Amino acid sequence: MERRAHLFAALLFSTVVLAAVCPVSQAAESKNLFDDNFSRSCPENNFKTSDDGQIWSLSLDKEAGCGFMTKQKYRFGWFSMKLKLVGDDSAGVVTAYYMCTENAAGPERDELDIEFLGNRSGQPYLIQTNVYKNGTGNREMRHSLWFDPTEEFHTYSILWNTHQIVFFVDQVPIRVFKNANYTNNFFPNQKPMYLFSSIWNGDDWATRGGLEKTNWKKAPFVSSYTEFNVDGCQWEDPYPACVSTTTDNWWDQYNAWHLSDDQKTDYAWVQRNLVIYDYCKDTERFPTLPEECWLNPYA
């Protein structure tokens, strides 16, 4: 693949560009100790930290999974975490990294999903993204990755502002969801969200549509996390001071409203080579495609 060579060559350049466009705040460069930022919801045996507190590991066994959420909720910004996923036979296992308005799957929730769908040994991981507005989702996309996400940490990020939602993998945009004042009003921009991560058993759907079940003989399944970074608007009732319309923050300035030329090039390569499923092309499921499917993501 000729574009694969460009992608890797462009990664360093894209990182430099993104660093200029997406400066990391001092708050995001904090010690990243888990208890400073998150609360945990799982048995103590399913959560471990490294000796220096910088790496957090969640495990799934037959009795329980594990998850955590930020203590703070946000409305717009840049949200980033490094993950290393379950290796070997991970069929049926789902590692999720997402934003949601509620600490539960409430019927009126907004949500921005990144889910990693496990596999049988030797088969590639899939990354699934989804967008929810007022409890309605059905905006799934699935991509393959150009690396093995179980060998080392990789960075997964979400840029969220009033103009677009962009999902990044190692600074490469893999999905763009634009806001074009849809008549169906399908763009989550009103409610603040927490950031979550979890590992859980999804063997009724996650691997080959549920055909491949979790092999509990391989448990515990472990996903690891490090370098949580956020540069966003912390929500304070009734309204935060940093409302998005002020454009005082880099993530709501013009350069963050659109992909850069280099990001467009990488994004086009991803669309040609790595997309496994796109709801906007599923005319059997959607005889009338949702309105946003007709929007140019480069606009």
PDB file of N, CA and C in Angstrom, residues 110-164:
ATOM      1  N   ASP A 110     -26.257  11.283  25.751  1.00  0.00           N
ATOM      2  CA  ASP A 110     -25.367  11.535  24.627  1.00  0.00           C
ATOM      3  C   ASP A 110     -24.096  10.741  24.887  1.00  0.00           C
ATOM      4  N   GLU A 111     -23.436  10.294  23.808  1.00  0.00           N
ATOM      5  CA  GLU A 111     -22.292   9.412  24.003  1.00  0.00           C
ATOM      6  C   GLU A 111     -21.390   9.446  22.772  1.00  0.00           C
ATOM      7  N   LEU A 112     -20.082   9.387  23.007  1.00  0.00           N
ATOM      8  CA  LEU A 112     -19.072   9.268  21.960  1.00  0.00           C
ATOM      9  C   LEU A 112     -18.256   8.023  22.280  1.00  0.00           C
ATOM     10  N   ASP A 113     -18.347   7.005  21.445  1.00  0.00           N
ATOM     11  CA  ASP A 113     -17.805   5.689  21.762  1.00  0.00           C
ATOM     12  C   ASP A 113     -16.549   5.354  20.971  1.00  0.00           C
ATOM     13  N   ILE A 114     -15.574   4.775  21.656  1.00  0.00           N
ATOM     14  CA  ILE A 114     -14.503   4.006  21.034  1.00  0.00           C
ATOM     15  C   ILE A 114     -14.500   2.652  21.716  1.00  0.00           C
ATOM     16  N   GLU A 115     -14.717   1.597  20.946  1.00  0.00           N
ATOM     17  CA  GLU A 115     -14.734   0.245  21.487  1.00  0.00           C
ATOM     18  C   GLU A 115     -13.769  -0.632  20.690  1.00  0.00           C
ATOM     19  N   PHE A 116     -12.980  -1.420  21.401  1.00  0.00           N
ATOM     20  CA  PHE A 116     -12.033  -2.329  20.780  1.00  0.00           C
ATOM     21  C   PHE A 116     -12.590  -3.740  20.897  1.00  0.00           C
ATOM     22  N   LEU A 117     -12.801  -4.370  19.767  1.00  0.00           N
ATOM     23  CA  LEU A 117     -13.469  -5.662  19.723  1.00  0.00           C
ATOM     24  C   LEU A 117     -12.421  -6.762  19.610  1.00  0.00           C
ATOM     25  N   GLY A 118     -12.403  -7.643  20.610  1.00  0.00           N
ATOM     26  CA  GLY A 118     -11.395  -8.688  20.693  1.00  0.00           C
ATOM     27  C   GLY A 118     -11.466  -9.685  19.557  1.00  0.00           C
ATOM     28  N   ASN A 119     -10.502 -10.594  19.502  1.00  0.00           N
ATOM     29  CA  ASN A 119     -10.351 -11.486  18.374  1.00  0.00           C
ATOM     30  C   ASN A 119      -9.754 -12.821  18.802  1.00  0.00           C
ATOM     31  N   ARG A 120      -9.891 -13.824  17.939  1.00  0.00           N
ATOM     32  CA  ARG A 120      -9.154 -15.048  18.112  1.00  0.00           C
ATOM     33  C   ARG A 120      -7.689 -14.787  17.749  1.00  0.00           C
ATOM     34  N   SER A 121      -6.805 -15.555  18.295  1.00  0.00           N
ATOM     35  CA  SER A 121      -5.374 -15.354  18.062  1.00  0.00           C
ATOM     36  C   SER A 121      -5.081 -15.248  16.569  1.00  0.00           C
ATOM     37  N   GLY A 122      -4.294 -14.249  16.207  1.00  0.00           N
ATOM     38  CA  GLY A 122      -3.879 -14.081  14.823  1.00  0.00           C
ATOM     39  C   GLY A 122      -4.840 -13.282  13.983  1.00  0.00           C
ATOM     40  N   GLN A 123      -5.988 -12.942  14.520  1.00  0.00           N
ATOM     41  CA  GLN A 123      -6.934 -12.129  13.770  1.00  0.00           C
ATOM     42  C   GLN A 123      -6.829 -10.675  14.229  1.00  0.00           C
ATOM     43  N   PRO A 124      -7.069  -9.723  13.345  1.00  0.00           N
ATOM     44  CA  PRO A 124      -6.856  -8.316  13.723  1.00  0.00           C
ATOM     45  C   PRO A 124      -7.927  -7.793  14.675  1.00  0.00           C
ATOM     46  N   TYR A 125      -7.511  -6.881  15.547  1.00  0.00           N
ATOM     47  CA  TYR A 125      -8.458  -6.127  16.361  1.00  0.00           C
ATOM     48  C   TYR A 125      -9.259  -5.197  15.457  1.00  0.00           C
ATOM     49  N   LEU A 126     -10.495  -4.956  15.821  1.00  0.00           N
ATOM     50  CA  LEU A 126     -11.309  -3.938  15.173  1.00  0.00           C
ATOM     51  C   LEU A 126     -11.601  -2.836  16.174  1.00  0.00           C
ATOM     52  N   ILE A 127     -11.631  -1.606  15.697  1.00  0.00           N
ATOM     53  CA  ILE A 127     -12.013  -0.471  16.527  1.00  0.00           C
ATOM     54  C   ILE A 127     -13.363   0.031  16.022  1.00  0.00           C
ATOM     55  N   GLN A 128     -14.337   0.078  16.916  1.00  0.00           N
ATOM     56  CA  GLN A 128     -15.674   0.543  16.562  1.00  0.00           C
ATOM     57  C   GLN A 128     -15.931   1.888  17.216  1.00  0.00           C
ATOM     58  N   THR A 129     -16.441   2.836  16.436  1.00  0.00           N
ATOM     59  CA  THR A 129     -16.839   4.140  16.979  1.00  0.00           C
ATOM     60  C   THR A 129     -18.337   4.316  16.759  1.00  0.00           C
ATOM     61  N   ASN A 130     -18.936   5.135  17.626  1.00  0.00           N
ATOM     62  CA  ASN A 130     -20.368   5.379  17.525  1.00  0.00           C
ATOM     63  C   ASN A 130     -20.661   6.739  18.150  1.00  0.00           C
ATOM     64  N   VAL A 131     -21.768   7.325  17.752  1.00  0.00           N
ATOM     65  CA  VAL A 131     -22.211   8.616  18.270  1.00  0.00           C
ATOM     66  C   VAL A 131     -23.669   8.484  18.671  1.00  0.00           C
ATOM     67  N   TYR A 132     -23.991   8.945  19.888  1.00  0.00           N
ATOM     68  CA  TYR A 132     -25.360   8.927  20.395  1.00  0.00           C
ATOM     69  C   TYR A 132     -25.830  10.354  20.652  1.00  0.00           C
ATOM     70  N   LYS A 133     -27.114  10.569  20.386  1.00  0.00           N
ATOM     71  CA  LYS A 133     -27.763  11.825  20.744  1.00  0.00           C
ATOM     72  C   LYS A 133     -29.121  11.492  21.357  1.00  0.00           C
ATOM     73  N   ASN A 134     -29.326  11.923  22.612  1.00  0.00           N
ATOM     74  CA  ASN A 134     -30.590  11.683  23.315  1.00  0.00           C
ATOM     75  C   ASN A 134     -30.997  10.209  23.284  1.00  0.00           C
ATOM     76  N   GLY A 135     -30.007   9.340  23.487  1.00  0.00           N
ATOM     77  CA  GLY A 135     -30.282   7.919  23.593  1.00  0.00           C
ATOM     78  C   GLY A 135     -30.316   7.158  22.284  1.00  0.00           C
ATOM     79  N   THR A 136     -30.207   7.848  21.164  1.00  0.00           N
ATOM     80  CA  THR A 136     -30.211   7.198  19.857  1.00  0.00           C
ATOM     81  C   THR A 136     -28.803   7.136  19.295  1.00  0.00           C
ATOM     82  N   GLY A 137     -28.400   5.928  18.875  1.00  0.00           N
ATOM     83  CA  GLY A 137     -27.076   5.756  18.284  1.00  0.00           C
ATOM     84  C   GLY A 137     -27.197   5.286  16.846  1.00  0.00           C
ATOM     85  N   ASN A 138     -26.817   4.029  16.599  1.00  0.00           N
ATOM     86  CA  ASN A 138     -26.892   3.441  15.257  1.00  0.00           C
ATOM     87  C   ASN A 138     -26.039   4.188  14.246  1.00  0.00           C
ATOM     88  N   ARG A 139     -24.944   4.801  14.714  1.00  0.00           N
ATOM     89  CA  ARG A 139     -24.003   5.490  13.821  1.00  0.00           C
ATOM     90  C   ARG A 139     -22.643   4.790  13.871  1.00  0.00           C
ATOM     91  N   GLU A 140     -22.645   3.469  13.770  1.00  0.00           N
ATOM     92  CA  GLU A 140     -21.417   2.716  13.950  1.00  0.00           C
ATOM     93  C   GLU A 140     -20.505   2.784  12.723  1.00  0.00           C
ATOM     94  N   MET A 141     -19.216   2.850  12.986  1.00  0.00           N
ATOM     95  CA  MET A 141     -18.190   2.582  11.990  1.00  0.00           C
ATOM     96  C   MET A 141     -17.190   1.623  12.612  1.00  0.00           C
ATOM     97  N   ARG A 142     -16.623   0.738  11.786  1.00  0.00           N
ATOM     98  CA  ARG A 142     -15.570  -0.158  12.247  1.00  0.00           C
ATOM     99  C   ARG A 142     -14.366  -0.020  11.335  1.00  0.00           C
ATOM    100  N   HIS A 143     -13.190   0.016  11.955  1.00  0.00           N
ATOM    101  CA  HIS A 143     -11.932   0.111  11.228  1.00  0.00           C
ATOM    102  C   HIS A 143     -10.984  -0.983  11.705  1.00  0.00           C
ATOM    103  N   SER A 144     -10.121  -1.425  10.814  1.00  0.00           N
ATOM    104  CA  SER A 144      -8.965  -2.203  11.244  1.00  0.00           C
ATOM    105  C   SER A 144      -7.850  -1.212  11.592  1.00  0.00           C
ATOM    106  N   LEU A 145      -6.845  -1.685  12.289  1.00  0.00           N
ATOM    107  CA  LEU A 145      -5.713  -0.850  12.683  1.00  0.00           C
ATOM    108  C   LEU A 145      -4.482  -1.251  11.876  1.00  0.00           C
ATOM    109  N   TRP A 146      -3.546  -0.326  11.739  1.00  0.00           N
ATOM    110  CA  TRP A 146      -2.339  -0.582  10.961  1.00  0.00           C
ATOM    111  C   TRP A 146      -1.168  -1.045  11.839  1.00  0.00           C
ATOM    112  N   PHE A 147      -1.496  -1.484  13.057  1.00  0.00           N
ATOM    113  CA  PHE A 147      -0.490  -1.965  13.998  1.00  0.00           C
ATOM    114  C   PHE A 147      -1.168  -2.958  14.933  1.00  0.00           C
ATOM    115  N   ASP A 148      -0.370  -3.647  15.715  1.00  0.00           N
ATOM    116  CA  ASP A 148      -0.885  -4.562  16.734  1.00  0.00           C
ATOM    117  C   ASP A 148      -1.050  -3.782  18.035  1.00  0.00           C
ATOM    118  N   PRO A 149      -2.295  -3.522  18.465  1.00  0.00           N
ATOM    119  CA  PRO A 149      -2.523  -2.681  19.651  1.00  0.00           C
ATOM    120  C   PRO A 149      -2.243  -3.379  20.968  1.00  0.00           C
ATOM    121  N   THR A 150      -1.818  -4.641  20.900  1.00  0.00           N
ATOM    122  CA  THR A 150      -1.521  -5.386  22.132  1.00  0.00           C
ATOM    123  C   THR A 150      -0.036  -5.362  22.489  1.00  0.00           C
ATOM    124  N   GLU A 151       0.814  -4.913  21.561  1.00  0.00           N
ATOM    125  CA  GLU A 151       2.257  -4.991  21.778  1.00  0.00           C
ATOM    126  C   GLU A 151       2.800  -3.826  22.586  1.00  0.00           C
ATOM    127  N   GLU A 152       2.212  -2.651  22.395  1.00  0.00           N
ATOM    128  CA  GLU A 152       2.671  -1.463  23.121  1.00  0.00           C
ATOM    129  C   GLU A 152       1.527  -0.468  23.206  1.00  0.00           C
ATOM    130  N   PHE A 153       1.754   0.612  23.944  1.00  0.00           N
ATOM    131  CA  PHE A 153       0.716   1.626  24.108  1.00  0.00           C
ATOM    132  C   PHE A 153       0.569   2.458  22.834  1.00  0.00           C
ATOM    133  N   HIS A 154      -0.689   2.783  22.507  1.00  0.00           N
ATOM    134  CA  HIS A 154      -1.004   3.708  21.429  1.00  0.00           C
ATOM    135  C   HIS A 154      -2.021   4.713  21.939  1.00  0.00           C
ATOM    136  N   THR A 155      -2.036   5.876  21.303  1.00  0.00           N
ATOM    137  CA  THR A 155      -2.851   6.992  21.773  1.00  0.00           C
ATOM    138  C   THR A 155      -4.171   7.062  21.018  1.00  0.00           C
ATOM    139  N   TYR A 156      -5.254   7.165  21.777  1.00  0.00           N
ATOM    140  CA  TYR A 156      -6.606   7.270  21.216  1.00  0.00           C
ATOM    141  C   TYR A 156      -7.231   8.553  21.763  1.00  0.00           C
ATOM    142  N   SER A 157      -7.731   9.381  20.848  1.00  0.00           N
ATOM    143  CA  SER A 157      -8.159  10.726  21.248  1.00  0.00           C
ATOM    144  C   SER A 157      -9.478  11.098  20.599  1.00  0.00           C
ATOM    145  N   ILE A 158     -10.174  12.026  21.265  1.00  0.00           N
ATOM    146  CA  ILE A 158     -11.418  12.590  20.735  1.00  0.00           C
ATOM    147  C   ILE A 158     -11.314  14.109  20.795  1.00  0.00           C
ATOM    148  N   LEU A 159     -11.547  14.755  19.660  1.00  0.00           N
ATOM    149  CA  LEU A 159     -11.710  16.207  19.602  1.00  0.00           C
ATOM    150  C   LEU A 159     -13.194  16.489  19.466  1.00  0.00           C
ATOM    151  N   TRP A 160     -13.726  17.331  20.359  1.00  0.00           N
ATOM    152  CA  TRP A 160     -15.173  17.596  20.374  1.00  0.00           C
ATOM    153  C   TRP A 160     -15.384  19.098  20.504  1.00  0.00           C
ATOM    154  N   ASN A 161     -16.022  19.690  19.511  1.00  0.00           N
ATOM    155  CA  ASN A 161     -16.434  21.090  19.606  1.00  0.00           C
ATOM    156  C   ASN A 161     -17.779  21.246  18.913  1.00  0.00           C
ATOM    157  N   THR A 162     -18.234  22.451  18.730  1.00  0.00           N
ATOM    158  CA  THR A 162     -19.560  22.652  18.146  1.00  0.00           C
ATOM    159  C   THR A 162     -19.592  22.358  16.653  1.00  0.00           C
ATOM    160  N   HIS A 163     -18.419  22.254  16.035  1.00  0.00           N
ATOM    161  CA  HIS A 163     -18.355  22.071  14.584  1.00  0.00           C
ATOM    162  C   HIS A 163     -18.134  20.628  14.155  1.00  0.00           C
ATOM    163  N   GLN A 164     -17.403  19.860  14.965  1.00  0.00           N
ATOM    164  CA  GLN A 164     -17.115  18.498  14.553  1.00  0.00           C
ATOM    165  C   GLN A 164     -16.667  17.655  15.742  1.00  0.00           C
TER     166      GLN A 164
END
